mmCIF file of C-alpha atoms in Angstrom:
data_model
loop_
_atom_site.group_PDB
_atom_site.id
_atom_site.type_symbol
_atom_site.label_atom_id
_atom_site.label_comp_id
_atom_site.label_asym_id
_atom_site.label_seq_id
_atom_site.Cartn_x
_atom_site.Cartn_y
_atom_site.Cartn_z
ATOM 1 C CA UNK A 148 -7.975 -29.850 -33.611
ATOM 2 C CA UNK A 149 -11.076 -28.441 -31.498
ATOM 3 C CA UNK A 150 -10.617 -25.359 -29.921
ATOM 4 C CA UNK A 151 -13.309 -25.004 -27.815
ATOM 5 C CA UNK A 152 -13.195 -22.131 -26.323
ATOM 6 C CA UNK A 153 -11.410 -20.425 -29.417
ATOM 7 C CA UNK A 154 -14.237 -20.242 -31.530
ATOM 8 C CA UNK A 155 -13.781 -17.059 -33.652
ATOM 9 C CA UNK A 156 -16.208 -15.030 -35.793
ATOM 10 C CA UNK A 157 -14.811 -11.932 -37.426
ATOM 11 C CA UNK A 158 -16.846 -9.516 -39.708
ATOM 12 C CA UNK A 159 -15.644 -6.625 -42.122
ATOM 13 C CA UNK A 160 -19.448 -5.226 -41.941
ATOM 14 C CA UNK A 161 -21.731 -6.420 -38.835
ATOM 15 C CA UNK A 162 -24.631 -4.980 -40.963
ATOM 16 C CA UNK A 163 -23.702 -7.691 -43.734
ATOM 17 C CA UNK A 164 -22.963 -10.604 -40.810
ATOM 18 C CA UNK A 165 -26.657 -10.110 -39.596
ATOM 19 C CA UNK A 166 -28.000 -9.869 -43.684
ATOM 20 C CA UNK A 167 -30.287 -12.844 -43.008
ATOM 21 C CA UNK A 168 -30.802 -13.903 -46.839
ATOM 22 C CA UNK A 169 -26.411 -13.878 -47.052
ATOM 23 C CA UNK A 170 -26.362 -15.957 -43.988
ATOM 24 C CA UNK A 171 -29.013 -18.260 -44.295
ATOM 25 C CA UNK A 172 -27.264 -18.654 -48.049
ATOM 26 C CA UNK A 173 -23.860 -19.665 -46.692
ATOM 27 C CA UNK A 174 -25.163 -21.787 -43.787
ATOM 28 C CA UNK A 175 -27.818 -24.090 -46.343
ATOM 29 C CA UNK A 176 -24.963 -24.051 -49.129
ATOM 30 C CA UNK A 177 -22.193 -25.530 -46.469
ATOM 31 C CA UNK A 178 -24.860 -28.392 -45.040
ATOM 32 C CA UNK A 179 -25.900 -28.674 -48.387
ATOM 33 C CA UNK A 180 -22.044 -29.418 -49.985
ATOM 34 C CA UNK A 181 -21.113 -32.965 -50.967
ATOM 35 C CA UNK A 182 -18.237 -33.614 -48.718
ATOM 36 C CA UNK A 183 -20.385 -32.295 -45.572
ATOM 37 C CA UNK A 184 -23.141 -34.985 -47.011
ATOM 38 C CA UNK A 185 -20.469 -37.816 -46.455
ATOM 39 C CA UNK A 186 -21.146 -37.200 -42.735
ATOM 40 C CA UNK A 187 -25.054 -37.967 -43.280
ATOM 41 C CA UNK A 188 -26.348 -40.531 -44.579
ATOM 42 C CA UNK A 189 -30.323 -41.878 -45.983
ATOM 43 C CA UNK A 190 -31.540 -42.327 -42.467
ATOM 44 C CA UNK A 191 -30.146 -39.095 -41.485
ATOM 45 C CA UNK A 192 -33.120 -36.694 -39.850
ATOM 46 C CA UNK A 193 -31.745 -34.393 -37.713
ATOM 47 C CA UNK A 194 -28.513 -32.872 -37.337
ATOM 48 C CA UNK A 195 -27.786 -31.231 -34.190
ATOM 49 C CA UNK A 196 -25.038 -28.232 -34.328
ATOM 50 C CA UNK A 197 -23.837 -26.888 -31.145
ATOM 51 C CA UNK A 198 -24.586 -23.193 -30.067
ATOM 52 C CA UNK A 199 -21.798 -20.242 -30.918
ATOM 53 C CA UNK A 200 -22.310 -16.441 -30.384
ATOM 54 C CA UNK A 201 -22.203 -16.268 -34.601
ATOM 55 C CA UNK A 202 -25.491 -18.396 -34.789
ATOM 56 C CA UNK A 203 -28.705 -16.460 -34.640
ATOM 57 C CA UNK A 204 -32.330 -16.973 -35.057
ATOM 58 C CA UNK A 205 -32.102 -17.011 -39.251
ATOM 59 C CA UNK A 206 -29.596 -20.205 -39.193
ATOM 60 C CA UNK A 207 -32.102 -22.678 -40.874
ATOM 61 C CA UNK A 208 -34.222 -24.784 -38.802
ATOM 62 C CA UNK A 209 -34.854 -27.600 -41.817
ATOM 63 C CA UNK A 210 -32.205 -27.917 -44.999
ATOM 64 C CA UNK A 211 -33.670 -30.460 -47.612
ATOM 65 C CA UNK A 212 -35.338 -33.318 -45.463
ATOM 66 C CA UNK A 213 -33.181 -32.802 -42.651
ATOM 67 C CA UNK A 214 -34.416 -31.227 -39.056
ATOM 68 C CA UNK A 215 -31.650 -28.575 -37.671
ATOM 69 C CA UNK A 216 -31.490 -28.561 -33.901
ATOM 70 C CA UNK A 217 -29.114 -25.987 -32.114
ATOM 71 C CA UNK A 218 -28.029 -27.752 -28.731
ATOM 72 C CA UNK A 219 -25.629 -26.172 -25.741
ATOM 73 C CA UNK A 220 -22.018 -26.486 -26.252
ATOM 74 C CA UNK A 221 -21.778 -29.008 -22.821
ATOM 75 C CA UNK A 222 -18.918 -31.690 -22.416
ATOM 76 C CA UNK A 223 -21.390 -33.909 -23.085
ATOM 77 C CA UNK A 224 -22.476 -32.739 -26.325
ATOM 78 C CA UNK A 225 -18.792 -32.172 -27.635
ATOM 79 C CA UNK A 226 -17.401 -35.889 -26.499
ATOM 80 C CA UNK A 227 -16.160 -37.131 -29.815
ATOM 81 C CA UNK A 228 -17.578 -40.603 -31.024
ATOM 82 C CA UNK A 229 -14.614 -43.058 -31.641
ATOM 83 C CA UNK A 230 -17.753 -45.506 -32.660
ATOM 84 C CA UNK A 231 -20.935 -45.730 -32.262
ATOM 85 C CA UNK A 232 -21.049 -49.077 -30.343
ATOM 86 C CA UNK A 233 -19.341 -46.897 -28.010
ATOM 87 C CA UNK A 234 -22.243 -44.952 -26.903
ATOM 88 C CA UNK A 235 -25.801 -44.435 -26.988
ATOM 89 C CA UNK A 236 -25.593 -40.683 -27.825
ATOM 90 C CA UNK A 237 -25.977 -41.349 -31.930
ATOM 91 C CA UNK A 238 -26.888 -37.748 -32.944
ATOM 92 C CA UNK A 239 -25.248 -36.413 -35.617
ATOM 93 C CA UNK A 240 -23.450 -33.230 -33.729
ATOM 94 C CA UNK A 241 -21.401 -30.657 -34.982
ATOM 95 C CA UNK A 242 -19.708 -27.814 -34.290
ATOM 96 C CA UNK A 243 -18.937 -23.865 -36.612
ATOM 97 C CA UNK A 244 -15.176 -23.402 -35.441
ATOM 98 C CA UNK A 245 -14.850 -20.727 -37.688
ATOM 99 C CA UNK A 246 -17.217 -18.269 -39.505
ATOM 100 C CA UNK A 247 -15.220 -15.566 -41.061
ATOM 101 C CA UNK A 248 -17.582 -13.266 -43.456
ATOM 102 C CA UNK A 249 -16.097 -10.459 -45.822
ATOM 103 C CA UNK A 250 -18.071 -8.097 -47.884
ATOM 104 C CA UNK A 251 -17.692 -10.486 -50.764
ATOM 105 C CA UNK A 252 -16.265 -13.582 -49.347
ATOM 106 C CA UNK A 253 -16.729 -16.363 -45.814
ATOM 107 C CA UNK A 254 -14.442 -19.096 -44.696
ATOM 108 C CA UNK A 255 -16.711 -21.612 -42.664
ATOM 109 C CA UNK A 256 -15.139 -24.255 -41.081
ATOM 110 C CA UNK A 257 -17.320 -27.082 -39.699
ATOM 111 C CA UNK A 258 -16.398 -30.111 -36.701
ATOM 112 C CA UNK A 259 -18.510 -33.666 -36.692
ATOM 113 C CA UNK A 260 -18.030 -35.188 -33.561
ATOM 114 C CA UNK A 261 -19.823 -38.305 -35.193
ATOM 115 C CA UNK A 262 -16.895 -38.995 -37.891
ATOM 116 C CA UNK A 263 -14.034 -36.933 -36.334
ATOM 117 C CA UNK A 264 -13.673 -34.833 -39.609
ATOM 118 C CA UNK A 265 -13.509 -31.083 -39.681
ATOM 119 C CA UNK A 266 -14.393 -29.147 -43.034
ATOM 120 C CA UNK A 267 -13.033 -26.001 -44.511
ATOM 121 C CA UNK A 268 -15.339 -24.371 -46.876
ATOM 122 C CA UNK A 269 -14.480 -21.204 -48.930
ATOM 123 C CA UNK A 270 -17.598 -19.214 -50.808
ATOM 124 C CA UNK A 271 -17.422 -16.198 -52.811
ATOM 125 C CA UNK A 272 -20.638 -14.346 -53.499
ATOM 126 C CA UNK A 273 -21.379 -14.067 -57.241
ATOM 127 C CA UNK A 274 -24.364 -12.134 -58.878
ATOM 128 C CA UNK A 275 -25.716 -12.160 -55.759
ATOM 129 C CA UNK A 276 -25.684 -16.008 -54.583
ATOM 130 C CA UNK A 277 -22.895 -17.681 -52.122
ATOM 131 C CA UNK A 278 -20.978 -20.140 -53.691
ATOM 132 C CA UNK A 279 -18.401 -22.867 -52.749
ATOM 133 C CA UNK A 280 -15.047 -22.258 -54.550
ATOM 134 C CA UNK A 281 -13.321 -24.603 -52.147
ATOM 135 C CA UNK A 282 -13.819 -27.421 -50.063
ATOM 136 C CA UNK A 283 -11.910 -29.876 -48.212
ATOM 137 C CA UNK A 284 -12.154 -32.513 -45.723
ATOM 138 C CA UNK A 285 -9.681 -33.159 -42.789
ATOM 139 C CA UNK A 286 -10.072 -36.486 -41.256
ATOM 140 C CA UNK A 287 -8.422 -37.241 -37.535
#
């Protein structure tokens, strides 16, 4: 279900893919959706999403009371948790596997390594504002 290497980012309009008030829009509204808060839980401060060429300097550093960290995309860091007894790496990790902006529409997909679930997220910009019309959750 990870690609990897495959991660793809395709833009109808680079000037709108570097717009940093529609990106930072999509990117909060995605962490901020209630199946991607499933993954996250009270004690939750930090989240730690692994580097892509699509994220740039206006991805969020802090959404709500959570700390965003952007970490190298290493072996290490991508090592899916089965459980955490299993090791002492308990960071909440994840990956963008797809970022796919339109003039009027993105398809964001996102991978936790922490609960093996990947989640597709459709928004449609509206009077301005990005908004999730769809959004599912694939569990391995």
């Amino acid at each position: 279900m990870i690609s990897g290497l495959g991660i793809g980012c395709h833009s109808d309009s680079d000037s709108n893919f570097r717009d940093k008030s529609d990106t930072l829009q999509i990117v909060v509204s995605c962490l901020e959706n209630e199946l991607v808060c499933r993954n996250l839980d009270s004690d939750t401060k930090d989240i730690f999403i692994l580097k892509s060429r699509f994220i740039n300097a206006v991805w969020p550093k802090v959404v709500g009371s959570i700390k965003v960290h952007y970490i190298e995309g290493t072996d290490a860091s991508r090592h899916i948790i089965r459980s955490l007894k299993e090791t002492s790496d308990r960071r909440i990790r994840l990956s963008v596997e797809k970022f796919d902006l339109r003039k009027d529409s993105v398809s964001v997909v996102l991978y936790f390594f922490s609960s093996v679930a990947e989640h597709h997220l459709e928004l449609k910009k509206e009077d301005g504002k990005w908004k999730i019309v769809k959004s599912n959750m694939l569990i391995e």
